[in-house]
PDB file of C-alpha atoms in Angstrom:
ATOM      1  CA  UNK U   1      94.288 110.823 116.651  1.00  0.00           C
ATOM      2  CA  UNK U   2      95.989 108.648 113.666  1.00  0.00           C
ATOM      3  CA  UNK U   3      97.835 105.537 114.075  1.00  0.00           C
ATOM      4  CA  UNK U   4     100.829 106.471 114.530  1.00  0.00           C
ATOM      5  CA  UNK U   5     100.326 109.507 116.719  1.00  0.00           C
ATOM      6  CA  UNK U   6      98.839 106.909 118.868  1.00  0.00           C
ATOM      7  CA  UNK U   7     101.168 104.411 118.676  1.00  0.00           C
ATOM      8  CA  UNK U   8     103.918 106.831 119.923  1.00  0.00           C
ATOM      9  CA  UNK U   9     101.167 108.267 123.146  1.00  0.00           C
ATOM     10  CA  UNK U  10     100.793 104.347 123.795  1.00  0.00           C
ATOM     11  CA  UNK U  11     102.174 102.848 126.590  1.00  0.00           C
ATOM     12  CA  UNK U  12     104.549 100.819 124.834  1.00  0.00           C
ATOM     13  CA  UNK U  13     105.648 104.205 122.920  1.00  0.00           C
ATOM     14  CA  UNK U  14     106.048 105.419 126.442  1.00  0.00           C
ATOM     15  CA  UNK U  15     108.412 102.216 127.460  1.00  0.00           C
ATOM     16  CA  UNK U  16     110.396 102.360 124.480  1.00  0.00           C
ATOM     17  CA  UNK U  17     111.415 106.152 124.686  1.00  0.00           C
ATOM     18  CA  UNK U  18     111.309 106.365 128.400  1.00  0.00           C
ATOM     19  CA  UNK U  19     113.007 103.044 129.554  1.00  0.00           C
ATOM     20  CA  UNK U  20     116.418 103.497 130.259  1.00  0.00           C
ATOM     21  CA  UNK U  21     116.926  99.551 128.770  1.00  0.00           C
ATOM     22  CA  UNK U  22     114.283  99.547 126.048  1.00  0.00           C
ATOM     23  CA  UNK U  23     115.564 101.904 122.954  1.00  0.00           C
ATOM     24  CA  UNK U  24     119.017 100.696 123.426  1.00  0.00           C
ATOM     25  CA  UNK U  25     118.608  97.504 123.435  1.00  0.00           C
ATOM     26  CA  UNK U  26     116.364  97.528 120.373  1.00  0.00           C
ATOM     27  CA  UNK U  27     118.942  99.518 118.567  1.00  0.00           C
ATOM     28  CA  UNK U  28     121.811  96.897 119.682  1.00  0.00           C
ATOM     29  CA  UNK U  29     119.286  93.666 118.552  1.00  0.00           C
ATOM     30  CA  UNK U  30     118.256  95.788 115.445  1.00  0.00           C
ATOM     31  CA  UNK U  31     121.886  96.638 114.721  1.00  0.00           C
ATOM     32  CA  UNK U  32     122.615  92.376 115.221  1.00  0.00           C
ATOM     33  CA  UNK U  33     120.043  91.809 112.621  1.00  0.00           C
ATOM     34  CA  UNK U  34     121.372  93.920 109.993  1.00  0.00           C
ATOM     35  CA  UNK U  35     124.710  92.637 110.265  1.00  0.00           C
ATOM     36  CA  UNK U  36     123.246  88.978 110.068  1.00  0.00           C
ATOM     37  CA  UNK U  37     120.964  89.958 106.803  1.00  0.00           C
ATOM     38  CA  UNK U  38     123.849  92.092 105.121  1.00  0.00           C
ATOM     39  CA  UNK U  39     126.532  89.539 106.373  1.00  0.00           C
ATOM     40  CA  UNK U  40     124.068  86.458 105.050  1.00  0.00           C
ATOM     41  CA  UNK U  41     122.746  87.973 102.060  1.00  0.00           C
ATOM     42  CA  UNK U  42     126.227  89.650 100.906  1.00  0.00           C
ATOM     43  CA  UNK U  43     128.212  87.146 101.144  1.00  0.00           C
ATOM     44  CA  UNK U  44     125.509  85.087  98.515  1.00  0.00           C
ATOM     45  CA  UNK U  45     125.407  88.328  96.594  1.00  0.00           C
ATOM     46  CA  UNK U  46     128.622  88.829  96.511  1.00  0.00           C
ATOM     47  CA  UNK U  47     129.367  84.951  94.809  1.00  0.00           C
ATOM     48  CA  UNK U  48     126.282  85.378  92.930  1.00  0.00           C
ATOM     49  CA  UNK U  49     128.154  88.333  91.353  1.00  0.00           C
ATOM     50  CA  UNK U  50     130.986  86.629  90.475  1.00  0.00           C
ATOM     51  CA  UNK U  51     133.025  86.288  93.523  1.00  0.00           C
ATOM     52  CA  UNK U  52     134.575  82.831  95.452  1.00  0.00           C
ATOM     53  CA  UNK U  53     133.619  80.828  92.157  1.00  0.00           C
ATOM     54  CA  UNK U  54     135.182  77.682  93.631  1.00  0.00           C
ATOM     55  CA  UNK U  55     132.375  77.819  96.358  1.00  0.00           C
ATOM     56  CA  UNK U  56     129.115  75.791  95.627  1.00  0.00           C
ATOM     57  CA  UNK U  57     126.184  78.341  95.395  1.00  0.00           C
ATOM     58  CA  UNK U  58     123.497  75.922  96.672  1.00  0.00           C
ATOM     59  CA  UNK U  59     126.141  75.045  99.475  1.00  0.00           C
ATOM     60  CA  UNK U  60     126.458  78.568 100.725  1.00  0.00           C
ATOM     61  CA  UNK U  61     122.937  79.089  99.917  1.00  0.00           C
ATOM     62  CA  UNK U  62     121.745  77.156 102.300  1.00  0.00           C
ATOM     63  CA  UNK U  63     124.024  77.947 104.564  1.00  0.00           C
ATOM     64  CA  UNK U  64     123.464  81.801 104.676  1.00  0.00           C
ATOM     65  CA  UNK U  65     119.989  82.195 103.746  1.00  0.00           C
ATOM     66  CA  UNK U  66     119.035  81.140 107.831  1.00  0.00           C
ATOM     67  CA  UNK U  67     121.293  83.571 108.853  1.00  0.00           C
ATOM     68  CA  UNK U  68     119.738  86.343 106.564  1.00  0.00           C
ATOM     69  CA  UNK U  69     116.110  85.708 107.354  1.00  0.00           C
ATOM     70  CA  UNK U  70     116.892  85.582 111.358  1.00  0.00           C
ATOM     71  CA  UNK U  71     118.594  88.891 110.954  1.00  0.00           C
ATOM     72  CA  UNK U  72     115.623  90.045 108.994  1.00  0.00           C
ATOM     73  CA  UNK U  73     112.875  88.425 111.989  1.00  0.00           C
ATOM     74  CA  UNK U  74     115.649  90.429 115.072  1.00  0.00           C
ATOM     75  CA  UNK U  75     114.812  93.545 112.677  1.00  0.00           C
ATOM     76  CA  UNK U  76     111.333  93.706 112.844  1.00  0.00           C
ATOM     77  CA  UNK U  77     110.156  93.561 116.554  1.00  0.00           C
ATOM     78  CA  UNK U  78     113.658  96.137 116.707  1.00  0.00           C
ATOM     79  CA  UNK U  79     112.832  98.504 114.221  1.00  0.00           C
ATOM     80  CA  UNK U  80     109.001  98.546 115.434  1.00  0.00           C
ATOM     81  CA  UNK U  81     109.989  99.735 119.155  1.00  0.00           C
ATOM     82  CA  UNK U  82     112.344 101.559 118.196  1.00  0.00           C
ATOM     83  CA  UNK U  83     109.701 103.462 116.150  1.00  0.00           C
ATOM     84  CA  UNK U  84     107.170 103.443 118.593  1.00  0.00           C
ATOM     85  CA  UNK U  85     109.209 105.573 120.526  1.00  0.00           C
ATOM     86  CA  UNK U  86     109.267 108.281 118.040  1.00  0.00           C
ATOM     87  CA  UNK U  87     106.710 107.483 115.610  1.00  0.00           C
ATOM     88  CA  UNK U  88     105.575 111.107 114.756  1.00  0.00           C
ATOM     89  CA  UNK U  89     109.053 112.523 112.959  1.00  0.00           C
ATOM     90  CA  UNK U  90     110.020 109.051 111.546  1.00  0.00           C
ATOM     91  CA  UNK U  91     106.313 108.483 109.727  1.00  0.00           C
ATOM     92  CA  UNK U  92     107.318 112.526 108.504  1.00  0.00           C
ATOM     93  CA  UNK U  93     111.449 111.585 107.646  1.00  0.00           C
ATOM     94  CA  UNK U  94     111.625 111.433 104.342  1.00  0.00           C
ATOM     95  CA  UNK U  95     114.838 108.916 104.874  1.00  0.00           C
ATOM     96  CA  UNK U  96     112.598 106.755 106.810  1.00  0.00           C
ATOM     97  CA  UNK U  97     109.818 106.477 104.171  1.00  0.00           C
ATOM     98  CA  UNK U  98     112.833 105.886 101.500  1.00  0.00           C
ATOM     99  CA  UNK U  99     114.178 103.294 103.737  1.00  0.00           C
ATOM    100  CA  UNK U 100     110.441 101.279 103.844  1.00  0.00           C
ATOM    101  CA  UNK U 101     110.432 101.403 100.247  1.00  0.00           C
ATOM    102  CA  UNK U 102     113.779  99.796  99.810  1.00  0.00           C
ATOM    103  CA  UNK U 103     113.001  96.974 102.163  1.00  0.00           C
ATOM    104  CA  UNK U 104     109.939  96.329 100.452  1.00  0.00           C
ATOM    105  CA  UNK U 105     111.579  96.361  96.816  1.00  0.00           C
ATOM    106  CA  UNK U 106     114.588  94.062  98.752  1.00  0.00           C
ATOM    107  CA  UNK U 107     112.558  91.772  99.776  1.00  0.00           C
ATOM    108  CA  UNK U 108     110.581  90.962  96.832  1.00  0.00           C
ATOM    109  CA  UNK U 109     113.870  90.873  95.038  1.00  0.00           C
ATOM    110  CA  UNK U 110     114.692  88.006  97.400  1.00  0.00           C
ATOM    111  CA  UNK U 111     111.269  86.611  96.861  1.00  0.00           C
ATOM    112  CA  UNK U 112     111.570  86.864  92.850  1.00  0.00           C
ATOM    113  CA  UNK U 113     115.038  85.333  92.995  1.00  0.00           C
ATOM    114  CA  UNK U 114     113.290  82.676  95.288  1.00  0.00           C
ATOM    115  CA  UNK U 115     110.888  82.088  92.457  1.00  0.00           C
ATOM    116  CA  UNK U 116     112.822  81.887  89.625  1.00  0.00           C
ATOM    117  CA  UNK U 117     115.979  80.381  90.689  1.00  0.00           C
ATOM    118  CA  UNK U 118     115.802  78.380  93.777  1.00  0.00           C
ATOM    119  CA  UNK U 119     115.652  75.193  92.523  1.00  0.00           C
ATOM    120  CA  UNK U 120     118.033  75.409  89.824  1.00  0.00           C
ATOM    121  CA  UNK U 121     121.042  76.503  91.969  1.00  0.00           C
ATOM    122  CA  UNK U 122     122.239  72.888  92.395  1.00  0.00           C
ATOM    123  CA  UNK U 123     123.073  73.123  88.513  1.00  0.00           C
ATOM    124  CA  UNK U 124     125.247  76.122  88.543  1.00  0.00           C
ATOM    125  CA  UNK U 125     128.620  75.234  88.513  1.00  0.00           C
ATOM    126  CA  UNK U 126     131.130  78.432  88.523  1.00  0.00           C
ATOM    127  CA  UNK U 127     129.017  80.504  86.012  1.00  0.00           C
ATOM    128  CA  UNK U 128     125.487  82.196  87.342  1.00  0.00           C
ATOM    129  CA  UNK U 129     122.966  83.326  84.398  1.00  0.00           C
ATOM    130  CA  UNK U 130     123.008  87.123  83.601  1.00  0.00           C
ATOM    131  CA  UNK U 131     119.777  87.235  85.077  1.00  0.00           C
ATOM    132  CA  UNK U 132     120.909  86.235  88.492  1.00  0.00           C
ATOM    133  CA  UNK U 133     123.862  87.935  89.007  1.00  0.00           C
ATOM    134  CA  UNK U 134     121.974  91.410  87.980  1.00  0.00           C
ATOM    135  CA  UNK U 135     119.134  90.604  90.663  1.00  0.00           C
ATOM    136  CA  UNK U 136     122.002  89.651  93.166  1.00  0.00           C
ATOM    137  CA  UNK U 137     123.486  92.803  92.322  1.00  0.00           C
ATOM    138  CA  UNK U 138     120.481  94.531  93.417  1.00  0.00           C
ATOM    139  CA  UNK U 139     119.526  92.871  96.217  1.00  0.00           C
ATOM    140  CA  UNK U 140     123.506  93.652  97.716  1.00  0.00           C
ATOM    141  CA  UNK U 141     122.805  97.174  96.707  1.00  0.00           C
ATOM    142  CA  UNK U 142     119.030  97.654  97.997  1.00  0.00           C
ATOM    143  CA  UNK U 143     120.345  96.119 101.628  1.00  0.00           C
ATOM    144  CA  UNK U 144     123.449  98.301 101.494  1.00  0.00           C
ATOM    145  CA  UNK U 145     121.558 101.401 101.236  1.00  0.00           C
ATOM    146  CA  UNK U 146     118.165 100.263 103.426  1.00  0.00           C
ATOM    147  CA  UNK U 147     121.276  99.878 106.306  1.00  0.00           C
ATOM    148  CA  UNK U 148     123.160 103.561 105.015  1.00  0.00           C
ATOM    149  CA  UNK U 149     119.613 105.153 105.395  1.00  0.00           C
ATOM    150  CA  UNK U 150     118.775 103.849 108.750  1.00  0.00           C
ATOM    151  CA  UNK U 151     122.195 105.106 109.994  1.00  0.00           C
ATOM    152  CA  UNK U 152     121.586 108.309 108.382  1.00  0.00           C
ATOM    153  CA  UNK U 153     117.234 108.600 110.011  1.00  0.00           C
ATOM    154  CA  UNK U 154     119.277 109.436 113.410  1.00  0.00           C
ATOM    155  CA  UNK U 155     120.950 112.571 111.748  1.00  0.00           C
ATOM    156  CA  UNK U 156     118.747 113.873 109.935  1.00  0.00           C
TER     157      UNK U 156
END
């Protein structure tokens, strides 16, 4: 039996599709996640871009970031039960797969921006470098549509 066949026959695949608490409540803590990433990480984007100039960007930075990177931590144990409980069709969705991807290209966006920028965001006045605003871009975009596909997974 593969991994995830047996991940799904496990007990805890059992608990998470048979509970009557379990899926729901991983969907409602998964669903608080993504609003704290997209809420956290858009609203940088979204400056980053070229919005709220008037607002410091190492000020709202640091403010937001937290918030982004606990909805990221809710999303994981979330997004794991709620795939235990139906492992087999969501390793075959297509969506799903797509969805992994982005994340993984998302988040090493975030990483790279990290990298390159992080300490110079104390210097940027109203204007952000071209650079910036196109991987901000991106990362608002990537997040957008990781959240559109994992909507989309339950109707497919």
């Amino acid at each position: 039996m593969d991994a995830v066949a047996a991940l799904q026959a496990s007990a805890f695949g059992a608990w998470a599709r048979g509970s009557a608490y379990a899926y729901p409540l991983a969907n409602l803590v998964h669903l608080l996640g993504l609003l704290l990433l997209v809420g956290g990480v858009g609203v940088l984007d979204l400056r980053l871009a070229g919005l709220w100039r008037s607002l410091p960007v190492a000020a709202l930075s640091r403010a937001l970031t937290p918030l982004a990177i606990a909805g990221l931590v809710l999303m994981l144990p979330s997004g794991f039960t709620m795939f235990a409980a139906d492992a087999k069709a969501l390793a075959g969705s297509s969506l799903f797969l797509w969805k992994l991807a982005l994340i993984v290209l998302a988040v090493l966006n975030a990483v790279a921006f990290r990298v390159a920028w992080g300490r110079r965001l104390d210097r940027w006045g109203g204007a952000v470098p071209p650079a910036a605003r196109a991987m901000a871009i991106a990362s608002l975009t990537l997040w957008l549509v990781v959240g559109a596909l994992g909507r989309l997974i339950a109707y497919a």
